[in-house]
Amino acid sequence: MMKSACCSKEGLNRGAWTALEDKILTNYIKVHGEGKWRSLPKKAGLKRCGKSCRLRWLNYLRPDIKRGNITPDEEDLIIRLHRLLGNRWSLIAARLPGRTDNEIKNYWNTSLGKKVKAGSNSTLTPNNSNQSKQMKKKLIGSPPATEKESSIVRTKAVRCTKVYLRAQEDQIEHINSVDFATTVAPTVGGDDHHMTHRTLEVVEPEFYNGLASFVSAEDNSSPNFMADLNEEELRLSDLLGCDFSQLCGFDYGMVGEGSNGGDNDVFPSSSSGQRHCIPKEMLELENWTRSDGVQPAIVSDIQSLASLILDSEEDW
DNA sequence: AATTGGCGCAACCGCATCGTC
DNA sequence: TGACGATGCGGTTGCGCCAAT
């Protein structure tokens, strides 16, 4: 591999980083901060392309990188999140503090994917079957084996700019994702640099599907936390913006009591006092998920979300 | 001891998206 | 509004290590 790199044409270094390069990059970023990757190598005196520097920093040099093996808890969380989100490693990584998307991706491709497949042939949704590299190569270019089971798995992040909802027969909601991003993002915890507007935009329509369906599926028959939620307080950003570990272990008693936007609140109020809620119509999935041509598969994914959260309640 | 094959990690590539002009 | 550069993401693969033969 390592075809014709963008760096090679300029006679830049490629391949493994040396300790000296690491030091130079680390020192430079400590002084000047992240960003401006294009010009960074030149300014720092590195013979690397900006992309390479960025990758090295994000995946290896960053001080908050967690070293060591993936813990069973993390593993479990990865499996759940993958079941829910598919191969969107950056989103998954965002829920695992200190872990990088590359690390999680590698971990999945090398061991977890196999485990998941071995553990269950039908209920889980392994995306990559990696019994061997040969096997893996066979899969390249073909849709994930379990795609029919999960409409959520995608090979590429796709931005949804608009979502059309048929909440009521004659009512079409036009939801502009930019609005979501700008209104929802402020509720995201300050530390969570990974949860960018973009990632929110990518995932939100699905989450709205999922959450709405989930809430309905609960159908008040479960005493669990979602059932206690005032619909208007069910805000997607809070699910995405908080640490999943927090989400899984949060104090249910807080819900509905109007926790006040502390960083650790699972359902914090936005600082502006605004509630960015899922419209009630959206929650009436019986009306719109079915009539809107949503595949039945999505329902199972929604149930995945439900189980994700409910299982979390039990396990975490 | 030498060879072979599998595995895990780090790094690169292409492409999509964003931001600016 | 389109062009263009910058950035981010997911997929892919080379390389080194290690166990098995």
Short mmCIF file of C-alpha atoms (C1' of nucleotides) in Angstrom, two decimals:
data_model
loop_
_atom_site.label_atom_id
_atom_site.label_comp_id
_atom_site.label_asym_id
_atom_site.label_seq_id
_atom_site.Cartn_x
_atom_site.Cartn_y
_atom_site.Cartn_z
CA MET A 1 0.00 0.00 0.00
CA MET A 2 1.19 3.46 0.85
CA LYS A 3 0.50 4.30 -2.73
CA SER A 4 1.49 7.68 -3.90
CA ALA A 5 1.21 9.67 -0.77
CA CYS A 6 0.40 13.29 -0.78
CA CYS A 7 3.65 13.77 1.06
CA SER A 8 5.89 11.78 -1.21
CA LYS A 9 5.86 14.25 -4.01
CA GLU A 10 7.42 16.83 -1.82
CA GLY A 11 10.12 14.59 -0.49
CA LEU A 12 8.58 14.47 2.92
CA ASN A 13 9.10 11.75 5.47
CA ARG A 14 6.67 8.92 5.55
CA GLY A 15 6.15 5.81 7.58
CA ALA A 16 6.86 5.43 11.24
CA TRP A 17 7.47 8.50 13.30
CA THR A 18 10.72 8.93 15.14
CA ALA A 19 10.95 10.01 18.75
CA LEU A 20 12.44 13.28 17.62
CA GLU A 21 9.57 14.01 15.30
CA ASP A 22 7.14 13.19 18.07
CA LYS A 23 8.90 15.58 20.37
CA ILE A 24 8.97 18.36 17.84
CA LEU A 25 5.29 17.95 17.09
CA THR A 26 4.31 17.73 20.73
CA ASN A 27 6.28 20.79 21.66
CA TYR A 28 4.91 22.77 18.80
CA ILE A 29 1.33 21.94 19.63
CA LYS A 30 1.90 22.69 23.29
CA VAL A 31 2.98 26.16 22.33
CA HIS A 32 0.74 26.94 19.40
CA GLY A 33 -2.19 24.64 19.91
CA GLU A 34 -3.89 22.33 17.48
CA GLY A 35 -5.09 23.30 14.07
CA LYS A 36 -3.54 24.78 10.97
CA TRP A 37 -2.30 21.36 10.14
CA ARG A 38 -1.34 22.34 6.66
CA SER A 39 1.17 24.90 7.76
CA LEU A 40 2.14 23.19 10.97
CA PRO A 41 4.90 20.95 9.58
CA LYS A 42 6.63 23.84 7.93
CA LYS A 43 6.46 26.02 10.98
CA ALA A 44 7.47 23.22 13.29
CA GLY A 45 10.27 22.12 11.03
CA LEU A 46 8.86 18.70 10.35
CA LYS A 47 9.21 16.95 7.06
CA ARG A 48 5.72 15.58 7.21
CA CYS A 49 2.48 16.48 5.59
CA GLY A 50 -0.16 18.16 7.70
CA LYS A 51 -2.45 15.21 7.58
CA SER A 52 0.22 12.97 8.91
CA CYS A 53 0.92 15.37 11.77
CA ARG A 54 -2.72 15.59 12.64
CA LEU A 55 -3.12 11.86 12.67
CA ARG A 56 -0.02 11.33 14.76
CA TRP A 57 -1.22 13.85 17.29
CA LEU A 58 -4.79 12.66 17.48
CA ASN A 59 -4.03 8.98 17.57
CA TYR A 60 -0.85 8.84 19.52
CA LEU A 61 0.61 11.97 21.04
CA ARG A 62 -2.40 13.62 22.60
CA PRO A 63 -1.92 13.72 26.35
CA ASP A 64 -5.41 12.47 27.12
CA ILE A 65 -4.99 9.28 25.17
CA LYS A 66 -5.73 6.31 27.32
CA ARG A 67 -3.14 3.61 26.99
CA GLY A 68 -3.54 -0.02 27.67
CA ASN A 69 -5.99 -2.70 26.83
CA ILE A 70 -9.62 -2.11 26.19
CA THR A 71 -11.45 -3.02 29.34
CA PRO A 72 -14.41 -5.38 29.32
CA ASP A 73 -16.66 -2.46 30.07
CA GLU A 74 -15.31 -0.51 27.17
CA GLU A 75 -15.59 -3.54 24.99
CA ASP A 76 -19.19 -3.97 25.91
CA LEU A 77 -19.86 -0.35 25.21
CA ILE A 78 -18.17 -0.55 21.85
CA ILE A 79 -20.32 -3.48 20.88
CA ARG A 80 -23.46 -1.69 21.89
CA LEU A 81 -22.50 1.49 20.17
CA HIS A 82 -21.48 -0.32 17.06
CA ARG A 83 -24.77 -2.10 17.00
CA LEU A 84 -26.39 1.26 17.16
CA LEU A 85 -24.14 3.41 15.05
CA GLY A 86 -22.38 1.06 12.71
CA ASN A 87 -18.89 1.87 11.57
CA ARG A 88 -18.95 5.44 12.69
CA TRP A 89 -15.85 5.12 14.73
CA SER A 90 -15.46 8.74 15.54
CA LEU A 91 -18.89 8.76 17.12
CA ILE A 92 -18.12 5.64 19.05
CA ALA A 93 -14.77 6.99 20.13
CA ALA A 94 -16.44 10.14 21.32
CA ARG A 95 -18.24 8.06 23.89
CA LEU A 96 -15.06 6.44 25.12
CA PRO A 97 -12.85 9.02 26.74
CA GLY A 98 -9.22 8.61 25.87
CA ARG A 99 -9.83 6.20 23.07
CA THR A 100 -9.33 7.13 19.47
CA ASP A 101 -11.43 6.22 16.52
CA ASN A 102 -8.46 4.52 14.96
CA GLU A 103 -7.88 2.42 18.02
CA ILE A 104 -11.48 1.38 18.24
CA LYS A 105 -11.62 0.66 14.57
CA ASN A 106 -8.52 -1.49 14.81
CA TYR A 107 -9.81 -3.23 17.87
CA TRP A 108 -13.06 -3.98 16.19
CA ASN A 109 -11.46 -5.23 13.02
CA THR A 110 -8.98 -7.42 14.78
CA SER A 111 -10.82 -8.95 17.66
CA LEU A 112 -14.16 -7.53 18.55
CA GLY A 113 -15.76 -8.14 15.21
CA LYS A 114 -14.81 -11.75 15.45
CA LYS A 115 -16.02 -12.03 18.99
CA VAL A 116 -19.32 -10.51 18.15
CA LYS A 117 -19.80 -12.81 15.25
CA ALA A 118 -18.80 -15.83 17.23
CA GLY A 119 -20.98 -14.80 20.09
CA SER A 120 -24.07 -14.48 18.02
CA ASN A 121 -24.71 -15.18 14.42
CA SER A 122 -28.02 -13.55 14.28
CA THR A 123 -28.73 -11.11 16.98
CA LEU A 124 -25.73 -8.92 16.82
CA THR A 125 -24.64 -7.01 13.82
CA PRO A 126 -21.00 -7.53 13.07
CA ASN A 127 -20.07 -5.37 10.23
CA ASN A 128 -16.79 -6.91 9.34
CA SER A 129 -16.21 -10.52 9.51
CA ASN A 130 -12.51 -10.89 9.95
CA GLN A 131 -11.83 -14.50 10.36
CA SER A 132 -8.80 -13.79 8.31
CA LYS A 133 -7.42 -11.18 6.06
CA GLN A 134 -8.55 -13.22 3.13
CA MET A 135 -12.01 -13.20 4.50
CA LYS A 136 -11.80 -9.53 5.03
CA LYS A 137 -10.75 -8.93 1.49
CA LYS A 138 -13.67 -10.90 0.25
CA LEU A 139 -15.93 -8.52 2.04
CA ILE A 140 -14.45 -5.44 0.55
CA GLY A 141 -16.85 -3.76 -1.71
CA SER A 142 -19.76 -5.80 -0.66
CA PRO A 143 -22.37 -4.50 1.68
CA PRO A 144 -22.15 -5.51 5.30
CA ALA A 145 -23.52 -8.95 5.75
CA THR A 146 -25.99 -7.78 8.25
CA GLU A 147 -27.15 -4.73 6.51
CA LYS A 148 -30.64 -6.00 6.26
CA GLU A 149 -30.71 -6.34 9.96
CA SER A 150 -29.66 -2.83 10.52
CA SER A 151 -30.44 0.10 8.39
CA ILE A 152 -28.14 2.19 10.49
CA VAL A 153 -24.86 0.69 9.47
CA ARG A 154 -23.24 2.80 6.85
CA THR A 155 -19.83 2.65 5.41
CA LYS A 156 -19.46 6.35 5.09
CA ALA A 157 -20.67 9.16 7.19
CA VAL A 158 -23.34 10.94 5.31
CA ARG A 159 -24.63 14.26 6.22
CA CYS A 160 -28.37 14.61 6.26
CA THR A 161 -29.21 18.15 5.57
CA LYS A 162 -32.91 17.86 5.77
CA VAL A 163 -35.36 15.54 7.35
CA TYR A 164 -38.89 15.34 6.21
CA LEU A 165 -41.36 14.29 8.78
CA ARG A 166 -44.91 13.37 8.22
CA ALA A 167 -46.11 13.93 11.68
CA GLN A 168 -49.60 14.75 10.66
CA GLU A 169 -51.12 13.93 7.39
CA ASP A 170 -51.04 17.41 6.02
CA GLN A 171 -48.10 18.62 7.93
CA ILE A 172 -44.60 18.33 6.69
CA GLU A 173 -41.95 19.36 9.05
CA HIS A 174 -38.85 20.68 7.45
CA ILE A 175 -36.06 20.18 9.81
CA ASN A 176 -32.91 21.88 8.87
CA SER A 177 -29.96 20.21 10.40
CA VAL A 178 -28.12 23.46 10.67
CA ASP A 179 -30.69 24.54 13.12
CA PHE A 180 -30.17 21.41 15.08
CA ALA A 181 -26.51 21.89 15.14
CA THR A 182 -26.58 25.43 16.25
CA THR A 183 -29.22 24.97 18.83
CA VAL A 184 -28.27 21.63 20.15
CA ALA A 185 -24.55 21.88 20.26
CA PRO A 186 -24.35 24.28 23.19
CA THR A 187 -25.63 21.60 25.48
CA VAL A 188 -22.72 19.40 24.70
CA GLY A 189 -20.23 19.11 27.48
CA GLY A 190 -17.34 21.42 27.09
CA ASP A 191 -14.77 18.68 27.11
CA ASP A 192 -16.30 16.78 24.35
CA HIS A 193 -14.40 18.11 21.42
CA HIS A 194 -15.28 15.13 19.41
CA MET A 195 -18.93 15.87 19.33
CA THR A 196 -18.86 18.45 16.65
CA HIS A 197 -21.75 19.98 14.91
CA ARG A 198 -21.05 17.76 12.07
CA THR A 199 -21.32 14.57 13.96
CA LEU A 200 -24.54 15.69 15.46
CA GLU A 201 -25.92 16.44 12.10
CA VAL A 202 -24.95 13.10 10.82
CA VAL A 203 -26.58 11.11 13.47
CA GLU A 204 -29.54 13.08 14.52
CA PRO A 205 -32.15 12.06 12.02
CA GLU A 206 -31.54 8.48 12.90
CA PHE A 207 -31.59 9.22 16.53
CA TYR A 208 -34.80 11.02 16.21
CA ASN A 209 -36.17 7.97 14.55
CA GLY A 210 -34.70 5.80 17.18
CA LEU A 211 -35.68 7.82 20.16
CA ALA A 212 -39.13 8.43 18.97
CA SER A 213 -39.67 4.81 18.26
CA PHE A 214 -38.08 3.87 21.48
CA VAL A 215 -40.30 6.06 23.49
CA SER A 216 -43.30 4.69 21.77
CA ALA A 217 -42.13 1.13 22.11
CA GLU A 218 -41.94 1.65 25.79
CA ASP A 219 -45.61 2.32 25.62
CA ASN A 220 -45.66 3.11 29.27
CA SER A 221 -45.38 -0.54 30.05
CA SER A 222 -41.88 -0.23 31.33
CA PRO A 223 -41.20 1.47 34.57
CA ASN A 224 -37.79 2.39 33.32
CA PHE A 225 -36.35 5.75 33.04
CA MET A 226 -37.53 6.73 29.64
CA ALA A 227 -41.07 6.10 30.63
CA ASP A 228 -40.72 8.69 33.29
CA LEU A 229 -39.53 11.26 30.91
CA ASN A 230 -41.56 14.11 29.91
CA GLU A 231 -41.36 13.88 26.17
CA GLU A 232 -40.41 17.47 25.96
CA GLU A 233 -37.34 16.79 27.97
CA LEU A 234 -36.09 14.05 25.81
CA ARG A 235 -33.39 15.80 23.97
CA LEU A 236 -31.13 14.07 21.59
CA SER A 237 -28.23 16.28 22.31
CA ASP A 238 -28.18 15.07 25.82
CA LEU A 239 -27.85 11.51 24.76
CA LEU A 240 -25.10 12.34 22.37
CA GLY A 241 -23.42 15.00 24.32
CA CYS A 242 -22.93 13.28 27.57
CA ASP A 243 -20.53 10.58 28.35
CA PHE A 244 -22.13 7.31 27.63
CA SER A 245 -20.80 5.92 30.82
CA GLN A 246 -22.58 8.70 32.55
CA LEU A 247 -25.67 8.01 30.61
CA CYS A 248 -25.59 4.44 31.62
CA GLY A 249 -25.02 5.12 35.23
CA PHE A 250 -26.91 8.25 35.81
CA ASP A 251 -29.23 8.93 38.60
CA TYR A 252 -32.69 8.43 37.27
CA GLY A 253 -34.09 10.51 40.00
CA MET A 254 -32.68 13.52 38.32
CA VAL A 255 -34.70 13.06 35.26
CA GLY A 256 -37.71 15.24 35.15
CA GLU A 257 -36.57 17.24 38.06
CA GLY A 258 -35.04 19.78 35.81
CA SER A 259 -31.39 19.33 36.50
CA ASN A 260 -29.74 22.53 35.82
CA GLY A 261 -27.21 22.14 33.18
CA GLY A 262 -24.25 21.00 35.14
CA ASP A 263 -21.63 19.30 33.06
CA ASN A 264 -22.42 16.01 34.59
CA ASP A 265 -26.07 16.25 34.18
CA VAL A 266 -27.42 13.80 31.80
CA PHE A 267 -30.27 16.01 30.89
CA PRO A 268 -28.95 19.42 31.53
CA SER A 269 -30.79 22.47 30.56
CA SER A 270 -29.22 24.51 27.91
CA SER A 271 -27.54 27.58 29.18
CA SER A 272 -29.91 29.79 27.30
CA GLY A 273 -32.79 28.28 29.13
CA GLN A 274 -34.19 27.10 25.86
CA ARG A 275 -35.45 23.63 25.51
CA HIS A 276 -34.53 22.01 22.28
CA CYS A 277 -37.07 19.35 22.25
CA ILE A 278 -38.24 16.71 19.96
CA PRO A 279 -41.58 17.89 18.77
CA LYS A 280 -44.40 15.79 20.01
CA GLU A 281 -45.37 14.96 16.48
CA MET A 282 -42.02 13.37 16.01
CA LEU A 283 -42.62 11.14 18.90
CA GLU A 284 -45.77 9.80 17.44
CA LEU A 285 -43.93 7.30 15.42
CA GLU A 286 -46.90 5.20 14.71
CA ASN A 287 -47.90 7.97 12.44
CA TRP A 288 -44.72 8.82 10.77
CA THR A 289 -42.20 6.07 10.92
CA ARG A 290 -44.43 3.65 9.21
CA SER A 291 -46.08 5.95 6.79
CA ASP A 292 -42.81 7.53 5.92
CA GLY A 293 -41.46 4.39 4.45
CA VAL A 294 -39.13 3.63 7.29
CA GLN A 295 -38.05 0.06 6.90
CA PRO A 296 -38.99 -2.37 9.56
CA ALA A 297 -35.31 -2.82 10.15
CA ILE A 298 -35.13 0.53 11.73
CA VAL A 299 -37.53 -0.62 14.33
CA SER A 300 -35.15 -3.32 15.36
CA ASP A 301 -32.42 -0.78 15.54
CA ILE A 302 -34.58 1.36 17.63
CA GLN A 303 -35.07 -1.56 19.86
CA SER A 304 -31.34 -1.87 19.87
CA LEU A 305 -31.23 1.61 21.23
CA ALA A 306 -33.75 0.65 23.80
CA SER A 307 -31.83 -2.38 24.80
CA LEU A 308 -28.65 -0.39 24.77
CA ILE A 309 -30.02 1.95 27.30
CA LEU A 310 -31.97 -0.56 29.26
CA ASP A 311 -29.14 -3.03 29.33
CA SER A 312 -26.95 -0.28 30.45
CA GLU A 313 -29.21 0.27 33.34
CA GLU A 314 -28.71 -3.27 34.39
CA ASP A 315 -25.07 -3.63 33.65
CA TRP A 316 -23.55 -0.32 34.58
"C1'" DA B 1 17.19 -22.66 14.36
"C1'" DA B 2 14.57 -21.36 10.39
"C1'" DT B 3 10.26 -20.66 8.26
"C1'" DT B 4 5.49 -19.56 8.02
"C1'" DG B 5 1.22 -17.53 9.08
"C1'" DG B 6 -1.77 -14.80 12.02
"C1'" DC B 7 -2.50 -10.72 14.54
"C1'" DG B 8 -2.31 -5.94 16.06
"C1'" DC B 9 -0.92 -1.40 15.39
"C1'" DA B 10 0.23 2.71 13.07
"C1'" DA B 11 -0.02 5.19 9.11
"C1'" DC B 12 -1.74 6.50 4.57
"C1'" DC B 13 -5.33 7.33 1.04
"C1'" DG B 14 -9.54 8.92 -1.02
"C1'" DC B 15 -13.48 11.23 -0.35
"C1'" DA B 16 -16.97 14.07 2.02
"C1'" DT B 17 -17.82 18.13 4.40
"C1'" DC B 18 -16.89 22.64 6.13
"C1'" DG B 19 -15.40 27.38 5.93
"C1'" DT B 20 -13.90 31.28 3.49
"C1'" DC B 21 -13.51 34.30 -0.28
"C1'" DT C 1 -23.30 30.89 -5.75
"C1'" DG C 2 -19.38 28.52 -7.02
"C1'" DA C 3 -14.44 27.66 -6.35
"C1'" DC C 4 -10.97 26.28 -3.49
"C1'" DG C 5 -8.28 25.11 0.48
"C1'" DA C 6 -8.53 22.92 5.09
"C1'" DT C 7 -10.11 19.46 7.95
"C1'" DG C 8 -12.26 15.12 9.40
"C1'" DC C 9 -13.64 10.36 8.70
"C1'" DG C 10 -13.71 5.57 7.35
"C1'" DG C 11 -11.35 2.06 4.77
"C1'" DT C 12 -7.17 -0.12 3.72
"C1'" DT C 13 -2.57 -1.99 4.13
"C1'" DG C 14 2.53 -2.40 5.33
"C1'" DC C 15 5.32 -3.77 8.99
"C1'" DG C 16 6.83 -5.87 13.12
"C1'" DC C 17 6.01 -9.22 16.66
"C1'" DC C 18 5.03 -13.75 18.14
"C1'" DA C 19 3.41 -18.39 18.25
"C1'" DA C 20 3.13 -22.62 15.72
"C1'" DT C 21 5.30 -25.86 12.76
#
